[in-house]
Amino acid sequence: MNLISEQPWYYLLLCLLAGFIYAFLLYRNEIKKNSFSKLLTSLLFTFRFLSVLIISLLLLNIFLKRITTQTEKPIIIFAQDNSSSIISAKDSLEIKNVFLKSAEAINKTLSEKYNFQTLLFGSKVQSAATPDFTDKETDISQLLNEIDNNYANQNIGALIIASDGILNKGTSPLYFTEKFKFPIYTIALGDTTLKKDVFIQKINHNQVVYLGNKFPVEVIIQSQKLKGRSSLVKLFSNGVKKGEQLVNINNDNFTQTLNFILEAEKPGVQKYTVQINPIDEESNAANNTQSFIVDVIDNREKILILAQAPHPDIAALKESIESNQSYEVESSLISGFNKPLKPYSLIIFHSCLLNNNRFVNEINTNGQSYLIIH
């Protein structure tokens, strides 16, 4: 620790001199007259000297700055792809045994000079020591975004990414690498040879939909080296087929987007499954199926129309309100309506005389909104 004055050294000497002169002039007569004992006079002189010294230092704005030096080891981030595609090839045993042991040896070697940290990425980014290769998605952009957020202003020596490079989620990682000032190294895993395969690259869908509404599902299909073949893509909901489309593969590097329209029939979390019929020549049928979930909620605003008598305006009013999918409209004759009014957000009275104390009292008690149409 070093103490360094931000003002010239003579400021300190000036404060010392001022404190001494002030204390001497104040107590010189007492020293000559021996008004106090020598011990008491010395103590008073010392206290006065210190008081003036401290006040002078504060007035002259002399600050002491502490400088500490701390040496940090550079951080080496080792990011391991935890997706199931890593062990889907024939060399899966070699990856599980040889590669993981080699990665552990590298960890021990580099830990002597570096702060070695391991991350797993796939469907999510997590800190762990041993991968289990169970994630169904690979998102390298999420990994780079996590590093940018959690390791900002830290001394990162390098980033090592071990992956097969098969991405099925997120944006291109090339957009993130430009902002990093440290080197990024990659370890290529798996077989780089293109094999005959058709698979689901991505499914785009709404996370939340309203009960009774229709919503789109976008399925992106890819295939390699299967030109001239065809397959049927089916979409299921709880084992019930909701749609199917035929895919005709017209080149060896094929991509097609299929659009399905589904209806939210039941409230709650609903599971849907997309399945591609396997082709005899493809090497891997495990990636032909992918599931997703949609939360179907039923919280639309309920509106009640009470009429004195049937009228064509009621049907037009109901159709106009229901054009907004956030509203659910119920209509009835006021004479035959016996339900409670509390579940409704708005009550519309059409050509009704509000002389029925039951409806008036219930509306006032609940504090509900109402509209009267004559």
Short mmCIF file of C-alpha atoms in Angstrom, two decimals:
data_model
loop_
_atom_site.label_atom_id
_atom_site.label_comp_id
_atom_site.label_asym_id
_atom_site.label_seq_id
_atom_site.Cartn_x
_atom_site.Cartn_y
_atom_site.Cartn_z
CA MET A 1 0.00 0.00 0.00
CA ASN A 2 1.42 3.42 -0.95
CA LEU A 3 0.38 6.79 0.50
CA ILE A 4 0.85 9.57 -2.04
CA SER A 5 -0.09 13.21 -1.47
CA GLU A 6 -1.99 14.90 -4.25
CA GLN A 7 -0.67 18.33 -3.02
CA PRO A 8 2.98 19.49 -2.74
CA TRP A 9 4.83 18.38 0.39
CA TYR A 10 5.29 21.93 1.66
CA TYR A 11 1.54 22.19 2.30
CA LEU A 12 2.00 19.61 5.02
CA LEU A 13 5.01 21.48 6.43
CA LEU A 14 2.98 24.69 6.42
CA CYS A 15 0.18 23.02 8.41
CA LEU A 16 2.68 21.68 10.96
CA LEU A 17 4.25 25.11 11.36
CA ALA A 18 0.86 26.81 11.73
CA GLY A 19 -0.21 24.37 14.42
CA PHE A 20 3.03 24.79 16.35
CA ILE A 21 3.05 28.62 16.20
CA TYR A 22 -0.60 28.86 17.23
CA ALA A 23 -0.12 26.51 20.21
CA PHE A 24 3.12 28.28 21.25
CA LEU A 25 1.58 31.78 21.17
CA LEU A 26 -1.46 30.55 23.08
CA TYR A 27 0.43 28.83 25.91
CA ARG A 28 3.72 30.82 26.19
CA ASN A 29 2.39 33.02 28.98
CA GLU A 30 1.18 29.98 30.94
CA ILE A 31 4.63 28.41 30.50
CA LYS A 32 6.32 31.55 31.93
CA LYS A 33 3.83 31.98 34.79
CA ASN A 34 3.68 28.26 35.61
CA SER A 35 -0.11 28.57 35.84
CA PHE A 36 -0.51 24.84 35.18
CA SER A 37 1.67 21.87 35.83
CA LYS A 38 4.20 20.96 33.15
CA LEU A 39 2.28 17.75 32.32
CA LEU A 40 -1.05 19.54 31.89
CA THR A 41 0.54 22.34 29.89
CA SER A 42 2.21 19.81 27.59
CA LEU A 43 -1.06 17.97 27.06
CA LEU A 44 -2.99 21.17 26.29
CA PHE A 45 -0.20 22.31 23.95
CA THR A 46 -0.25 18.96 22.13
CA PHE A 47 -4.04 18.87 21.76
CA ARG A 48 -4.14 22.45 20.49
CA PHE A 49 -1.30 21.72 18.04
CA LEU A 50 -3.09 18.61 16.68
CA SER A 51 -6.43 20.43 16.40
CA VAL A 52 -4.97 23.27 14.36
CA LEU A 53 -2.99 20.78 12.24
CA ILE A 54 -6.10 18.74 11.35
CA ILE A 55 -8.19 21.83 10.62
CA SER A 56 -5.44 23.20 8.41
CA LEU A 57 -5.15 19.95 6.50
CA LEU A 58 -8.89 19.95 5.84
CA LEU A 59 -8.92 23.60 4.79
CA LEU A 60 -5.96 23.14 2.45
CA ASN A 61 -7.68 20.10 0.93
CA ILE A 62 -4.78 17.69 1.29
CA PHE A 63 -5.97 14.19 0.46
CA LEU A 64 -4.16 10.92 0.79
CA LYS A 65 -4.75 8.40 -1.94
CA ARG A 66 -4.34 4.67 -1.37
CA ILE A 67 -3.12 2.60 -4.31
CA THR A 68 -3.41 -1.18 -4.10
CA THR A 69 -2.05 -3.58 -6.66
CA GLN A 70 -3.80 -6.92 -7.16
CA THR A 71 -2.75 -9.50 -9.73
CA GLU A 72 -5.55 -11.54 -11.31
CA LYS A 73 -5.15 -14.66 -13.38
CA PRO A 74 -6.60 -14.38 -16.89
CA ILE A 75 -9.90 -16.24 -17.28
CA ILE A 76 -10.05 -19.10 -19.77
CA ILE A 77 -13.69 -20.00 -20.59
CA PHE A 78 -14.21 -23.51 -21.90
CA ALA A 79 -17.72 -23.82 -23.42
CA GLN A 80 -18.89 -27.37 -24.11
CA ASP A 81 -21.85 -28.10 -26.41
CA ASN A 82 -24.30 -30.20 -24.40
CA SER A 83 -26.72 -31.03 -27.23
CA SER A 84 -27.64 -34.59 -28.12
CA SER A 85 -26.29 -34.19 -31.66
CA ILE A 86 -22.74 -34.40 -30.27
CA ILE A 87 -23.14 -38.12 -29.52
CA SER A 88 -25.44 -39.02 -32.42
CA ALA A 89 -22.54 -39.93 -34.71
CA LYS A 90 -20.52 -43.14 -34.71
CA ASP A 91 -17.67 -41.61 -32.71
CA SER A 92 -19.88 -40.93 -29.68
CA LEU A 93 -17.88 -43.32 -27.45
CA GLU A 94 -14.66 -41.57 -28.37
CA ILE A 95 -16.17 -38.20 -27.45
CA LYS A 96 -17.49 -39.50 -24.12
CA ASN A 97 -14.24 -41.19 -23.15
CA VAL A 98 -11.20 -39.74 -24.93
CA PHE A 99 -12.31 -36.14 -25.51
CA LEU A 100 -13.81 -35.52 -22.07
CA LYS A 101 -10.69 -36.93 -20.40
CA SER A 102 -8.51 -34.73 -22.59
CA ALA A 103 -10.62 -31.68 -21.69
CA GLU A 104 -10.21 -32.51 -17.99
CA ALA A 105 -6.42 -32.77 -18.45
CA ILE A 106 -6.37 -29.37 -20.19
CA ASN A 107 -8.32 -27.94 -17.27
CA LYS A 108 -5.74 -29.15 -14.75
CA THR A 109 -2.83 -27.90 -16.86
CA LEU A 110 -4.23 -24.43 -17.52
CA SER A 111 -5.50 -23.94 -13.95
CA GLU A 112 -1.92 -23.40 -12.79
CA LYS A 113 -1.60 -20.14 -14.73
CA TYR A 114 -5.20 -19.28 -15.58
CA ASN A 115 -8.62 -19.12 -13.96
CA PHE A 116 -10.21 -21.98 -15.92
CA GLN A 117 -14.03 -21.94 -16.01
CA THR A 118 -16.33 -24.45 -17.73
CA LEU A 119 -19.74 -23.64 -19.23
CA LEU A 120 -22.29 -25.93 -20.84
CA PHE A 121 -24.56 -24.58 -23.56
CA GLY A 122 -27.43 -25.97 -25.60
CA SER A 123 -31.00 -25.13 -24.68
CA LYS A 124 -29.55 -22.91 -21.93
CA VAL A 125 -26.20 -21.84 -20.53
CA GLN A 126 -25.14 -23.36 -17.23
CA SER A 127 -22.05 -23.87 -15.13
CA ALA A 128 -21.21 -27.56 -14.76
CA ALA A 129 -18.25 -29.87 -14.88
CA THR A 130 -19.52 -32.90 -16.80
CA PRO A 131 -21.87 -32.71 -19.81
CA ASP A 132 -24.68 -35.25 -20.25
CA PHE A 133 -25.50 -34.38 -23.91
CA THR A 134 -29.27 -34.24 -23.36
CA ASP A 135 -30.19 -30.77 -24.70
CA LYS A 136 -32.41 -30.75 -27.79
CA GLU A 137 -31.34 -27.30 -28.98
CA THR A 138 -28.06 -25.51 -29.71
CA ASP A 139 -27.88 -21.74 -29.33
CA ILE A 140 -24.33 -20.37 -29.53
CA SER A 141 -25.59 -16.77 -29.69
CA GLN A 142 -27.10 -17.21 -26.22
CA LEU A 143 -23.71 -18.45 -24.94
CA LEU A 144 -21.91 -15.39 -26.33
CA ASN A 145 -24.58 -13.08 -24.95
CA GLU A 146 -24.22 -14.62 -21.47
CA ILE A 147 -20.45 -14.16 -21.59
CA ASP A 148 -20.88 -10.54 -22.67
CA ASN A 149 -23.24 -9.86 -19.75
CA ASN A 150 -21.57 -11.86 -16.96
CA TYR A 151 -17.90 -11.36 -17.77
CA ALA A 152 -17.92 -7.66 -18.65
CA ASN A 153 -14.74 -5.79 -17.63
CA GLN A 154 -13.05 -9.02 -16.53
CA ASN A 155 -9.66 -10.22 -17.65
CA ILE A 156 -10.63 -12.91 -20.18
CA GLY A 157 -7.67 -14.56 -21.83
CA ALA A 158 -9.55 -16.71 -24.35
CA LEU A 159 -12.80 -18.50 -25.13
CA ILE A 160 -12.72 -22.13 -26.26
CA ILE A 161 -15.90 -23.54 -27.84
CA ALA A 162 -16.23 -27.31 -28.32
CA SER A 163 -19.18 -28.02 -30.62
CA ASP A 164 -20.30 -29.82 -33.76
CA GLY A 165 -21.51 -26.49 -35.18
CA ILE A 166 -25.10 -27.65 -35.70
CA LEU A 167 -27.32 -24.67 -34.75
CA ASN A 168 -31.09 -24.85 -34.48
CA LYS A 169 -31.85 -21.82 -32.33
CA GLY A 170 -30.80 -18.19 -32.04
CA THR A 171 -29.00 -15.84 -34.39
CA SER A 172 -25.67 -16.28 -36.13
CA PRO A 173 -22.82 -16.15 -33.59
CA LEU A 174 -20.74 -14.11 -36.05
CA TYR A 175 -22.68 -10.98 -35.03
CA PHE A 176 -21.40 -11.27 -31.45
CA THR A 177 -17.73 -12.03 -32.07
CA GLU A 178 -16.94 -8.52 -33.32
CA LYS A 179 -17.51 -6.99 -29.88
CA PHE A 180 -15.09 -9.35 -28.09
CA LYS A 181 -11.47 -8.25 -27.67
CA PHE A 182 -10.19 -11.69 -26.65
CA PRO A 183 -9.43 -14.61 -29.01
CA ILE A 184 -12.02 -17.33 -29.64
CA TYR A 185 -10.87 -20.87 -30.43
CA THR A 186 -13.05 -23.76 -31.59
CA ILE A 187 -12.82 -27.52 -31.24
CA ALA A 188 -14.74 -29.33 -33.98
CA LEU A 189 -16.59 -32.41 -32.71
CA GLY A 190 -18.54 -35.04 -34.62
CA ASP A 191 -18.37 -36.15 -38.21
CA THR A 192 -18.15 -33.29 -40.71
CA THR A 193 -19.21 -35.53 -43.62
CA LEU A 194 -22.68 -34.69 -44.92
CA LYS A 195 -25.00 -37.66 -44.57
CA LYS A 196 -28.43 -38.36 -45.98
CA ASP A 197 -30.83 -36.87 -43.51
CA VAL A 198 -34.10 -34.97 -43.21
CA PHE A 199 -34.82 -33.14 -39.97
CA ILE A 200 -36.78 -30.35 -38.28
CA GLN A 201 -34.56 -27.30 -38.14
CA LYS A 202 -36.89 -25.02 -36.17
CA ILE A 203 -40.52 -24.53 -35.11
CA ASN A 204 -41.91 -21.00 -34.74
CA HIS A 205 -45.14 -20.63 -32.74
CA ASN A 206 -46.98 -18.42 -30.28
CA GLN A 207 -46.15 -18.98 -26.64
CA VAL A 208 -49.63 -17.90 -25.45
CA VAL A 209 -52.98 -17.95 -27.28
CA TYR A 210 -56.58 -17.31 -26.28
CA LEU A 211 -59.11 -20.10 -26.06
CA GLY A 212 -61.06 -20.48 -29.29
CA ASN A 213 -58.61 -18.47 -31.38
CA LYS A 214 -56.66 -19.78 -34.35
CA PHE A 215 -52.88 -19.44 -34.38
CA PRO A 216 -50.13 -20.20 -36.92
CA VAL A 217 -47.31 -22.72 -36.58
CA GLU A 218 -44.27 -22.46 -38.83
CA VAL A 219 -42.15 -25.60 -39.30
CA ILE A 220 -38.77 -25.31 -41.05
CA ILE A 221 -37.67 -28.58 -42.67
CA GLN A 222 -34.14 -29.26 -43.91
CA SER A 223 -32.59 -32.20 -45.73
CA GLN A 224 -29.19 -33.23 -47.06
CA LYS A 225 -28.35 -35.44 -50.02
CA LEU A 226 -31.94 -36.67 -50.48
CA LYS A 227 -32.78 -35.06 -53.81
CA GLY A 228 -35.80 -36.63 -55.50
CA ARG A 229 -37.25 -38.08 -52.31
CA SER A 230 -40.47 -37.06 -50.55
CA SER A 231 -41.86 -37.33 -47.04
CA LEU A 232 -45.03 -36.53 -45.13
CA VAL A 233 -44.91 -34.01 -42.28
CA LYS A 234 -47.63 -34.46 -39.66
CA LEU A 235 -48.66 -32.33 -36.71
CA PHE A 236 -50.29 -33.94 -33.65
CA SER A 237 -52.01 -32.63 -30.53
CA ASN A 238 -52.17 -35.17 -27.70
CA GLY A 239 -51.98 -38.01 -30.23
CA VAL A 240 -54.67 -36.55 -32.52
CA LYS A 241 -53.51 -35.53 -35.99
CA LYS A 242 -54.26 -31.87 -36.71
CA GLY A 243 -52.66 -31.53 -40.12
CA GLU A 244 -50.19 -32.94 -42.60
CA GLN A 245 -48.26 -31.71 -45.63
CA LEU A 246 -46.22 -33.47 -48.29
CA VAL A 247 -42.62 -32.33 -48.78
CA ASN A 248 -40.95 -32.95 -52.14
CA ILE A 249 -37.17 -32.62 -51.83
CA ASN A 250 -35.83 -31.10 -55.07
CA ASN A 251 -32.12 -30.62 -54.24
CA ASP A 252 -29.40 -32.04 -52.00
CA ASN A 253 -29.29 -28.98 -49.73
CA PHE A 254 -33.03 -28.48 -49.22
CA THR A 255 -34.97 -26.13 -46.95
CA GLN A 256 -38.72 -25.57 -46.86
CA THR A 257 -41.05 -23.74 -44.49
CA LEU A 258 -44.44 -25.33 -43.79
CA ASN A 259 -47.34 -23.35 -42.33
CA PHE A 260 -50.08 -24.92 -40.22
CA ILE A 261 -53.14 -23.20 -38.71
CA LEU A 262 -54.32 -24.62 -35.38
CA GLU A 263 -57.23 -23.77 -33.11
CA ALA A 264 -56.94 -23.43 -29.35
CA GLU A 265 -59.64 -25.87 -28.30
CA LYS A 266 -58.88 -26.44 -24.61
CA PRO A 267 -57.48 -24.14 -21.91
CA GLY A 268 -54.18 -24.93 -20.21
CA VAL A 269 -50.75 -25.98 -21.45
CA GLN A 270 -51.15 -27.95 -24.67
CA LYS A 271 -48.41 -30.12 -26.19
CA TYR A 272 -48.00 -30.42 -29.95
CA THR A 273 -45.67 -32.73 -31.86
CA VAL A 274 -44.31 -32.40 -35.40
CA GLN A 275 -43.21 -35.63 -37.05
CA ILE A 276 -41.50 -36.34 -40.38
CA ASN A 277 -42.05 -39.78 -41.85
CA PRO A 278 -38.60 -41.43 -42.02
CA ILE A 279 -36.98 -42.00 -45.39
CA ASP A 280 -35.29 -45.38 -45.84
CA GLU A 281 -31.93 -43.93 -46.83
CA GLU A 282 -31.51 -41.32 -44.09
CA SER A 283 -28.84 -41.93 -41.48
CA ASN A 284 -30.58 -40.46 -38.42
CA ALA A 285 -34.30 -40.66 -37.69
CA ALA A 286 -34.02 -39.32 -34.13
CA ASN A 287 -34.23 -35.72 -35.34
CA ASN A 288 -37.47 -36.33 -37.29
CA THR A 289 -39.65 -35.51 -34.29
CA GLN A 290 -39.88 -32.32 -32.25
CA SER A 291 -42.46 -31.14 -29.71
CA PHE A 292 -43.52 -27.73 -28.48
CA ILE A 293 -46.05 -26.39 -25.99
CA VAL A 294 -48.58 -23.55 -26.13
CA ASP A 295 -50.31 -21.99 -23.14
CA VAL A 296 -54.02 -21.60 -23.96
CA ILE A 297 -55.67 -19.09 -21.64
CA ASP A 298 -59.33 -18.19 -21.22
CA ASN A 299 -59.42 -14.70 -19.77
CA ARG A 300 -61.37 -12.81 -22.40
CA GLU A 301 -63.61 -10.02 -21.20
CA LYS A 302 -67.24 -11.13 -20.97
CA ILE A 303 -69.97 -8.76 -22.15
CA LEU A 304 -73.70 -9.31 -21.57
CA ILE A 305 -76.45 -7.86 -23.78
CA LEU A 306 -79.92 -7.82 -22.21
CA ALA A 307 -82.83 -6.87 -24.47
CA GLN A 308 -86.45 -6.16 -23.81
CA ALA A 309 -87.43 -7.91 -27.07
CA PRO A 310 -85.73 -9.45 -30.13
CA HIS A 311 -84.18 -6.83 -32.42
CA PRO A 312 -81.84 -6.97 -35.46
CA ASP A 313 -79.54 -4.39 -33.87
CA ILE A 314 -78.59 -6.93 -31.19
CA ALA A 315 -77.07 -9.35 -33.69
CA ALA A 316 -75.15 -6.52 -35.39
CA LEU A 317 -73.89 -5.25 -32.02
CA LYS A 318 -72.79 -8.72 -30.96
CA GLU A 319 -70.96 -9.37 -34.24
CA SER A 320 -69.18 -6.02 -34.02
CA ILE A 321 -67.92 -6.63 -30.48
CA GLU A 322 -66.83 -10.22 -31.17
CA SER A 323 -64.67 -9.03 -34.08
CA ASN A 324 -62.19 -8.22 -31.32
CA GLN A 325 -60.95 -11.60 -30.11
CA SER A 326 -60.42 -10.27 -26.59
CA TYR A 327 -64.19 -10.12 -25.97
CA GLU A 328 -66.83 -12.79 -25.50
CA VAL A 329 -70.46 -11.68 -25.91
CA GLU A 330 -73.60 -13.28 -24.52
CA SER A 331 -77.11 -12.03 -25.31
CA SER A 332 -80.47 -12.78 -23.69
CA LEU A 333 -83.93 -11.40 -23.11
CA ILE A 334 -84.05 -9.61 -19.79
CA SER A 335 -87.21 -11.44 -18.78
CA GLY A 336 -85.56 -14.85 -19.04
CA PHE A 337 -82.11 -14.04 -17.61
CA ASN A 338 -81.53 -15.51 -14.13
CA LYS A 339 -77.72 -15.71 -13.93
CA PRO A 340 -75.60 -13.48 -11.65
CA LEU A 341 -74.12 -10.37 -13.26
CA LYS A 342 -70.74 -10.44 -11.49
CA PRO A 343 -68.81 -12.48 -14.14
CA TYR A 344 -69.47 -9.82 -16.80
CA SER A 345 -67.23 -6.81 -17.33
CA LEU A 346 -69.98 -4.82 -19.08
CA ILE A 347 -73.77 -5.12 -19.20
CA ILE A 348 -75.55 -3.55 -22.19
CA PHE A 349 -79.29 -2.88 -21.82
CA HIS A 350 -81.12 -2.62 -25.14
CA SER A 351 -84.52 -0.85 -25.01
CA CYS A 352 -84.90 -1.86 -21.36
CA LEU A 353 -86.63 0.07 -18.62
CA LEU A 354 -84.46 -0.26 -15.52
CA ASN A 355 -87.31 -0.66 -13.13
CA ASN A 356 -86.09 -4.12 -12.13
CA ASN A 357 -84.57 -3.60 -8.70
CA ARG A 358 -82.68 -6.90 -8.93
CA PHE A 359 -80.43 -5.77 -11.80
CA VAL A 360 -80.00 -2.21 -10.51
CA ASN A 361 -79.08 -3.34 -7.00
CA GLU A 362 -76.64 -6.02 -8.24
CA ILE A 363 -74.85 -3.59 -10.58
CA ASN A 364 -74.47 -1.02 -7.81
CA THR A 365 -73.25 -3.64 -5.35
CA ASN A 366 -70.61 -5.00 -7.76
CA GLY A 367 -69.59 -1.58 -9.06
CA GLN A 368 -69.98 -2.80 -12.63
CA SER A 369 -70.05 -0.78 -15.84
CA TYR A 370 -73.23 -0.69 -17.90
CA LEU A 371 -74.56 0.89 -21.09
CA ILE A 372 -78.15 1.76 -21.90
CA ILE A 373 -79.27 1.78 -25.55
CA HIS A 374 -82.79 3.10 -26.19
#
